[in-house]
GROMACS .gro file of C-alpha atoms in nm:
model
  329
    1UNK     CA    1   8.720  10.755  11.303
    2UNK     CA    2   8.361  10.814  11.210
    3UNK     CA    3   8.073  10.573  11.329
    4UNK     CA    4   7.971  10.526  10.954
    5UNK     CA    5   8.148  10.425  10.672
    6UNK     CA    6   8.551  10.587  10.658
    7UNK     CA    7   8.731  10.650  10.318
    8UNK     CA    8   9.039  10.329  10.273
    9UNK     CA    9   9.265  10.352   9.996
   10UNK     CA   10   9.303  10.206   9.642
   11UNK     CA   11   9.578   9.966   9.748
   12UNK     CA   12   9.620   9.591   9.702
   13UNK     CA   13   9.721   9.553  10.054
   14UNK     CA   14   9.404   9.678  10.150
   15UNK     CA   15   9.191   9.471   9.957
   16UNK     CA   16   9.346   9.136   9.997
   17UNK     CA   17   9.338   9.192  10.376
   18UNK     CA   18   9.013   9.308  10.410
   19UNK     CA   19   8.861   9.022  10.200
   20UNK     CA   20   9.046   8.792  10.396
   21UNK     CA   21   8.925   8.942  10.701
   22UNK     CA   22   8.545   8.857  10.585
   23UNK     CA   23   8.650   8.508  10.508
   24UNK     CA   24   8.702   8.490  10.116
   25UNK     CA   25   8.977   8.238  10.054
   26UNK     CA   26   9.268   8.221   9.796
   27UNK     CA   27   9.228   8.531   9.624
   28UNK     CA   28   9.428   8.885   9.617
   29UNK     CA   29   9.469   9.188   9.449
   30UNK     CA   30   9.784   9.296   9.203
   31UNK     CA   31   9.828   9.646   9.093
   32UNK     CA   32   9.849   9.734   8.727
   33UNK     CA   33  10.062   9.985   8.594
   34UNK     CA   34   9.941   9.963   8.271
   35UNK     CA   35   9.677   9.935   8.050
   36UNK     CA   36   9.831   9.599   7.914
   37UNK     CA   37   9.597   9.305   7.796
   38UNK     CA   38   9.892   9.025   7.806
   39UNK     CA   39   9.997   9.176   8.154
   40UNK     CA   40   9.649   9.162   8.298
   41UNK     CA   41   9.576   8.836   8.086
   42UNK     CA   42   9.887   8.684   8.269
   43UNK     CA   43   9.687   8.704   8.628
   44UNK     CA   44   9.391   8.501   8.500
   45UNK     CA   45   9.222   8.779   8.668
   46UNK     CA   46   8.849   8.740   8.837
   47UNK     CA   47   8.753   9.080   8.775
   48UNK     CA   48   8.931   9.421   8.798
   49UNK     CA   49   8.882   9.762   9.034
   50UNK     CA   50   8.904  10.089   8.928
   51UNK     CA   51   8.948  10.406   9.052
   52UNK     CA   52   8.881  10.701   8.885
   53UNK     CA   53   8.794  11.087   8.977
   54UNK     CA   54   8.426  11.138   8.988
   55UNK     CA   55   8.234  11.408   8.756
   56UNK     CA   56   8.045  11.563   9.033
   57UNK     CA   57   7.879  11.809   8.802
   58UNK     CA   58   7.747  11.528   8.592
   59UNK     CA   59   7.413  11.400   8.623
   60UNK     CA   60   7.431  11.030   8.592
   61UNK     CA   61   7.214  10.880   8.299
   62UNK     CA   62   6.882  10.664   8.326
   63UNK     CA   63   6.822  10.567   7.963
   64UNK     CA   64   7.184  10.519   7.842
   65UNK     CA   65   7.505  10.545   7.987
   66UNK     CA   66   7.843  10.695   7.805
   67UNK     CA   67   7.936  10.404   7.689
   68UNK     CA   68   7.791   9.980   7.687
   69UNK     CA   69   7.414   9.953   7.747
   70UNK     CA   70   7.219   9.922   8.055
   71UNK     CA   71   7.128   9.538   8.129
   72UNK     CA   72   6.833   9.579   8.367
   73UNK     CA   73   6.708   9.200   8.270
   74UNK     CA   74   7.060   9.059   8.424
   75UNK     CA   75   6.909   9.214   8.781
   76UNK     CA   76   6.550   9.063   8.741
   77UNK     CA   77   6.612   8.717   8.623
   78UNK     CA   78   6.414   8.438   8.810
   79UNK     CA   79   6.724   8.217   8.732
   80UNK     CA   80   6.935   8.216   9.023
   81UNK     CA   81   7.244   8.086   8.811
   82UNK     CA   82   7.147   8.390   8.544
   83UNK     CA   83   7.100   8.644   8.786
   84UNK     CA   84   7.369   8.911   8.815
   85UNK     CA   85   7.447   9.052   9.159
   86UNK     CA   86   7.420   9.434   9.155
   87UNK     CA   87   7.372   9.693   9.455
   88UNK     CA   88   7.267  10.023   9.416
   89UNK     CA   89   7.539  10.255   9.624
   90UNK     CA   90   7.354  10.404   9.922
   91UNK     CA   91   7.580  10.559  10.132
   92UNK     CA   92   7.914  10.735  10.098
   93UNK     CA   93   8.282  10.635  10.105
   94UNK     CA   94   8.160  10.210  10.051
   95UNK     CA   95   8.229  10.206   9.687
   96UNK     CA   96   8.542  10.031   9.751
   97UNK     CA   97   8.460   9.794   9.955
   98UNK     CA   98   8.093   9.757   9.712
   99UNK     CA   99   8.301   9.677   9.390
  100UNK     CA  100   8.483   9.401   9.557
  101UNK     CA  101   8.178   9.298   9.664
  102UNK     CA  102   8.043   9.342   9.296
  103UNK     CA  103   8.324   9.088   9.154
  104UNK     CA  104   8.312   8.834   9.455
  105UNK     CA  105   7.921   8.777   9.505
  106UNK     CA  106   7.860   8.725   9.125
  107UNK     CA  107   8.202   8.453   9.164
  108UNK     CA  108   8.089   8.299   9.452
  109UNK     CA  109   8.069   7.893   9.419
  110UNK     CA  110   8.285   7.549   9.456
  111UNK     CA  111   8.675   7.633   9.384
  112UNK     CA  112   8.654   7.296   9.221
  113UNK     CA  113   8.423   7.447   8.967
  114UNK     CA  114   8.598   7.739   8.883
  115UNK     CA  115   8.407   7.986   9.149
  116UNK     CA  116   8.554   8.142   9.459
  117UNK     CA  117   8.486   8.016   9.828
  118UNK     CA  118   8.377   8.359   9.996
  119UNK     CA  119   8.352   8.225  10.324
  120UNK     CA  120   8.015   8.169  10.551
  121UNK     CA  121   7.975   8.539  10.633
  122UNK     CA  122   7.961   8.657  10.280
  123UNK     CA  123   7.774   8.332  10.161
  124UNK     CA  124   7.488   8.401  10.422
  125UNK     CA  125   7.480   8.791  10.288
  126UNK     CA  126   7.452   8.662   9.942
  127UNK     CA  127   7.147   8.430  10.025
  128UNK     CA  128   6.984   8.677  10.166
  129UNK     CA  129   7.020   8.960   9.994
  130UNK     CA  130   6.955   8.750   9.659
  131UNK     CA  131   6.572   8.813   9.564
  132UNK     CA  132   6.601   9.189   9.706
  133UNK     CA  133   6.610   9.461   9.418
  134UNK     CA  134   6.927   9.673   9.376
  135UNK     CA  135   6.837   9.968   9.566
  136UNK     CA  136   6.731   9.690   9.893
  137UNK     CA  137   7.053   9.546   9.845
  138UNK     CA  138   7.283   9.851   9.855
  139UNK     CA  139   7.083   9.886  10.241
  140UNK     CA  140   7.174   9.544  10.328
  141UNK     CA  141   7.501   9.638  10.248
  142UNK     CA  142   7.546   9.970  10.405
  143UNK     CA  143   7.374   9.839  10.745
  144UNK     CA  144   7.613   9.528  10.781
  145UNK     CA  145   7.762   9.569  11.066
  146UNK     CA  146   8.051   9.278  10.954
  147UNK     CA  147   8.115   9.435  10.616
  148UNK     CA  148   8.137   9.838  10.724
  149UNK     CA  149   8.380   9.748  11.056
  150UNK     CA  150   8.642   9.527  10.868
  151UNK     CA  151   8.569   9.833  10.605
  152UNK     CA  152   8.630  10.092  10.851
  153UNK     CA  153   8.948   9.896  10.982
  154UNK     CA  154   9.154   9.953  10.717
  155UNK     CA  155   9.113  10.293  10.683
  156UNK     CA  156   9.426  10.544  10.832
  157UNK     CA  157   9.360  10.669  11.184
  158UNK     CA  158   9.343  10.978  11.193
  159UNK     CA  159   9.195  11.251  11.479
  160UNK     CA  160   9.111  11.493  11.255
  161UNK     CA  161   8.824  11.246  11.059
  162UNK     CA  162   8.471  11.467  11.088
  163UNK     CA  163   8.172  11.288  11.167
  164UNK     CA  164   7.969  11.543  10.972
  165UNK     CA  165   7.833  11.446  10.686
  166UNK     CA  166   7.956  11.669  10.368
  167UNK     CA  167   7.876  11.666  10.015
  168UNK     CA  168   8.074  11.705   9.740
  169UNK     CA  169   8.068  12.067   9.544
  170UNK     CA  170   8.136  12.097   9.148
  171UNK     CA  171   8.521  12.205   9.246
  172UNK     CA  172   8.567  11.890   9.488
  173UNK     CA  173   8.778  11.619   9.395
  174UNK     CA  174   8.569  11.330   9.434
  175UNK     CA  175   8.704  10.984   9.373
  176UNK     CA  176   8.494  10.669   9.279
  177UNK     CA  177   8.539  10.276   9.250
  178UNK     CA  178   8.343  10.057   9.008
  179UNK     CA  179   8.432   9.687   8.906
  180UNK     CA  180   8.438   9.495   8.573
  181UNK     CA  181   8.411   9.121   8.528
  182UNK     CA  182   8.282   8.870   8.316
  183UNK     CA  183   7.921   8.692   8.428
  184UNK     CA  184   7.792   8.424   8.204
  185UNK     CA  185   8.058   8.495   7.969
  186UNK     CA  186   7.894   8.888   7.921
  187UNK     CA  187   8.147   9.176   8.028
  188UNK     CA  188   7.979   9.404   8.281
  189UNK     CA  189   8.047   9.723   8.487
  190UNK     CA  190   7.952   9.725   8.799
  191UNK     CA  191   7.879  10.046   8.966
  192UNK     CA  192   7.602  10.088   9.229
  193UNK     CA  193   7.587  10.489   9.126
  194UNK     CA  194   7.416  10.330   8.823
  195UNK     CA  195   7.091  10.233   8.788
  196UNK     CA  196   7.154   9.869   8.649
  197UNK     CA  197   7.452   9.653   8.563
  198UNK     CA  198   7.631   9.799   8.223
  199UNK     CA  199   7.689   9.532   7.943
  200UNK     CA  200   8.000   9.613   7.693
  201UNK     CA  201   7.966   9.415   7.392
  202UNK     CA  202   7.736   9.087   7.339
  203UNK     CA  203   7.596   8.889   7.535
  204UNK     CA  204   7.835   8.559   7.570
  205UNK     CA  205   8.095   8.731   7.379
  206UNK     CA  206   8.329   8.770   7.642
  207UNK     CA  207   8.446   8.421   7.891
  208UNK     CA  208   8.693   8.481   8.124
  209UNK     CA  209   8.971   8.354   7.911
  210UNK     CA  210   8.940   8.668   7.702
  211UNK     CA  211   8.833   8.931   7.971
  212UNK     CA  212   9.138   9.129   7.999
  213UNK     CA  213   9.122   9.220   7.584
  214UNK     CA  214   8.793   9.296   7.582
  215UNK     CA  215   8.763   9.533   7.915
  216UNK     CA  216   9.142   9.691   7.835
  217UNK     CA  217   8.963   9.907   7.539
  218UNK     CA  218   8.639   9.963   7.753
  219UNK     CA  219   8.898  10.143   8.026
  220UNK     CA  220   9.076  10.305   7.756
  221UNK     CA  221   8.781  10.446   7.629
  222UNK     CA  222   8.686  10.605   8.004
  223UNK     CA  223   9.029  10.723   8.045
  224UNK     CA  224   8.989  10.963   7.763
  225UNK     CA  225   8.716  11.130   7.792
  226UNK     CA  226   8.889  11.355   8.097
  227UNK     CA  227   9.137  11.589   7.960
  228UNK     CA  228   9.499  11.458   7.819
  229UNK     CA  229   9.635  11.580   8.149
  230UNK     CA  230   9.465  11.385   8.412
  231UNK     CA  231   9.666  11.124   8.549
  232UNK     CA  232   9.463  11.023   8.882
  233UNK     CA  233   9.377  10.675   8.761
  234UNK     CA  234   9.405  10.318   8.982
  235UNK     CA  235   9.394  10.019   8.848
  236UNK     CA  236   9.335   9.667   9.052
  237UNK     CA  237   9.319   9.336   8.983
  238UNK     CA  238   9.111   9.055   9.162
  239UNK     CA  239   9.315   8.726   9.098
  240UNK     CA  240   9.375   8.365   9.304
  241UNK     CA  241   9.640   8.371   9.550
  242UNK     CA  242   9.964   8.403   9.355
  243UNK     CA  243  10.158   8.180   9.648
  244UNK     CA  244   9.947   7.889   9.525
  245UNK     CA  245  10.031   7.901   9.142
  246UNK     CA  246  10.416   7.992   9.246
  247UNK     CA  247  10.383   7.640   9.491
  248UNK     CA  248  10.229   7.454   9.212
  249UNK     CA  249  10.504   7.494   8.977
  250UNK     CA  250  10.713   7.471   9.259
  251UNK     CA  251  10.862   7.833   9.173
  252UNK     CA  252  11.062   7.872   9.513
  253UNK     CA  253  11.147   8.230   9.463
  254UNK     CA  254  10.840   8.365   9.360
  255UNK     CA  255  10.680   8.186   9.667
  256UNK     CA  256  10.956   8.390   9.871
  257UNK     CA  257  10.888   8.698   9.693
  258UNK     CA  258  10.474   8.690   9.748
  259UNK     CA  259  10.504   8.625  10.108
  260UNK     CA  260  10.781   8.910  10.127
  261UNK     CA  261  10.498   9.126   9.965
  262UNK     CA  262  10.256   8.967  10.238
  263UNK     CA  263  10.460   9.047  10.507
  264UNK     CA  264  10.551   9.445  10.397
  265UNK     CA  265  10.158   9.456  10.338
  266UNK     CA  266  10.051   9.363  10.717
  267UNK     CA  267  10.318   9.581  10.788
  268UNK     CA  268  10.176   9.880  10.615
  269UNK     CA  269   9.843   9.791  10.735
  270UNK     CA  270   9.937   9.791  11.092
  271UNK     CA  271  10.078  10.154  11.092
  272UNK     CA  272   9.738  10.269  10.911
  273UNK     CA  273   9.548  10.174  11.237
  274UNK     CA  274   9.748  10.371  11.477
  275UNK     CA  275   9.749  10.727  11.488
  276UNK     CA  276  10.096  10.885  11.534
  277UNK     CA  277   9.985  11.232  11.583
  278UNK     CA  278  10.002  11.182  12.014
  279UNK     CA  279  10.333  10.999  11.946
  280UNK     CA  280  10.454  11.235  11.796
  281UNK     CA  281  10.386  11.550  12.017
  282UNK     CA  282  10.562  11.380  12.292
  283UNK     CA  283  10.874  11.314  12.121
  284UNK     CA  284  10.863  11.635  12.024
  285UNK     CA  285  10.780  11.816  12.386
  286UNK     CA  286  11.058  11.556  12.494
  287UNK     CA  287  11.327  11.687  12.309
  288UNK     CA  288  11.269  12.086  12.334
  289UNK     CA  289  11.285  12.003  12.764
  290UNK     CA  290  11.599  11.777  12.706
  291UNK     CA  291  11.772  12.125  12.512
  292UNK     CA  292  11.595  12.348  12.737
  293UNK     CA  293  11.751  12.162  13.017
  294UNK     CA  294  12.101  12.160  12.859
  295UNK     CA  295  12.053  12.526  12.754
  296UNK     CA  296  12.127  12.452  12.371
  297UNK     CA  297  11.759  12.522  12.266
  298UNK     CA  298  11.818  12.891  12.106
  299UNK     CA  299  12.117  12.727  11.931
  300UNK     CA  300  11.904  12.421  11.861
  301UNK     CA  301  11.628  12.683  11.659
  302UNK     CA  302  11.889  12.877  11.474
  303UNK     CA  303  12.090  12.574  11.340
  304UNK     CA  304  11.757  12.439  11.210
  305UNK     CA  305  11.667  12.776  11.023
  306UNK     CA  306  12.011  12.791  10.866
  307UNK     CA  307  11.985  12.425  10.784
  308UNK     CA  308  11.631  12.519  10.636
  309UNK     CA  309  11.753  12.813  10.441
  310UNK     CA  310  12.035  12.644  10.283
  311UNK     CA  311  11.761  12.388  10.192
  312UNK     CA  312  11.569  12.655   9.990
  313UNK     CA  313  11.872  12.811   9.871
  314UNK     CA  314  12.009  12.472   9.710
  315UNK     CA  315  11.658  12.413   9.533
  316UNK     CA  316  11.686  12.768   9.399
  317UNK     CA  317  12.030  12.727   9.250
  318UNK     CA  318  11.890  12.423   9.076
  319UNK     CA  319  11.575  12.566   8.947
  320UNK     CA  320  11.346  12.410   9.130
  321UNK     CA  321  11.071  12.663   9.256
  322UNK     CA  322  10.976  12.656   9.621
  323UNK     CA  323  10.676  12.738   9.803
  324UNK     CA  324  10.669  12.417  10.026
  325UNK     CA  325  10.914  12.529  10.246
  326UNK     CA  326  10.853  12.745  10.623
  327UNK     CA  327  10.956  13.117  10.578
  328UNK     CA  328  11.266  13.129  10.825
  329UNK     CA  329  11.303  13.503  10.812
   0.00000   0.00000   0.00000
């Protein structure tokens, strides 16, 4: 992996572990299928992630964005309690890790309350990043040691990760993460490639209790203005620990089937630190001497070339059009 910050993936697994890694307590991340208000309702959500491809040959706006209205007051506010949370995005491949950031900062405060205990690490971070303007903030951010390593360890291991730096040409695909949530009862996106927090609707028009119908049409609205046949959307959302509601009701099998989920995510995590690649050259150098010994490794080629062929030839007498397979000729 690269020394700065690596790309991790849109995935709840991720998220939960890596906030739990810098101390945040009681709170994970569901995946949404759908763009369903009762279904996202249902999660009492904190906030939601999303992932969406990036226009990279679009200039982003200063005066007005595409859609909401620019809420540069909500940054400046000598109230700390009115003051909304906003980094400017700095360096590449921390927008992930920035939204959740984004949602979690501006919800930090006493669980008894209603806020979300985000740990000493996080709580110190927010102190003292708290009177520094956006674009200060989004450098406090980047040069956090803490924050980019539990970052960085979450995303795959892989040897072929460049250290050079690259940017992105009009015909890259170029992926982004921004958050919604709902501060002092205003819905606001939260991206730090903006220049200022975006406000949909009125302000105080939107406490939590209705958040998820009043930022389901806000999505829906992004979603189409790429063309009908884009389909590279993620959705997350930021909720309380689901194994506390299921043990408060005393639901025994949806406490069995959350830490199930736990368990197959620290499973999946695992495997993304460890790079295979070595692994698997050795099995593979392993078995061609074990049929090189044995003198079956001609056979050994030709069998797998028939079995190959008949692979392609299967697809073909279904229809299905190939191109992914090795030419065995």
């Amino acid at each position: 992996m690269s020394g700065g910050w690596n790309t991790i993936e849109s995935d709840a697994g991720v998220f939960t572990y890596l906030i739990d890694s810098l101390g945040v307590k009681n709170v994970q991340f569901e995946e949404l299928i759908s763009l369903d208000p009762d279904s996202l309702q249902a999660l009492n959500p904190l906030g939601v992630i999303f992932l969406f491809k990036y226009p990279t040959g679009e200039k982003p706006k200063t005066d007005k964005p595409l859609d909401g209205e620019f809420d540069f007051a909500a940054v400046d506010s000598q109230d700390d309690d009115e003051r909304v949370w906003f980094a400017a995005q700095t360096i590449q491949n921390a927008c992930g890790t920035q939204a959740l950031l984004s949602v979690l900062l501006n919800k930090a405060g006493d669980p008894e309350d209603g806020g979300i205990d985000i740990g000493p690490n996080l709580g110190d971070f927010k102190e003292f990043t708290g009177a520094f303007p956006a674009d200060l903030r989004g450098e406090a951010l980047s040069n956090s040691d803490l924050i980019r390593e539990t970052h960085n360890s979450f995303a795959r291991s892989s040897p072929f990760t460049s250290d050079a730096t690259r940017y992105a040409g009009e015909d890259d695909d170029v992926f982004h993460f921004i958050a919604y949530t709902s501060i002092n009862s205003t819905l606001y996106e939260l991206d730090g490639l903006q220049p200022a927090p975006i406000r949909h609707g009125d302000a105080g028009a939107c406490p939590s209790e209705i958040f998820a119908d009043a930022v389901v049409p806000v999505l829906q609205r992004r979603i189409e203005r790429y063309p009908a046949g884009e389909i590279r959307f993620n959705l997350l959302a930021m909720c309380e620990d689901l194994r506390l509601r299921a043990k408060e009701v005393g639901d025994a099998e949806g406490l069995e089937r959350e830490e199930a989920k736990r368990r197959e995510w620290r499973w999946e995590n695992a495997l993304r630190r460890h790079n295979f690649v070595g692994f698997i050259g050795e099995v593979m150098k392993g078995v061609t001497a074990q049929k090189l010994e044995g003198g079956s490794h001609e056979a050994w080629i030709e069998d797998a070339k028939k079995a190959t062929q008949k692979r392609v030839e299967d697809r073909k007498k279904k229809g299905e059009v190939g191109g992914d397979e090795m030419d065995v000729s």
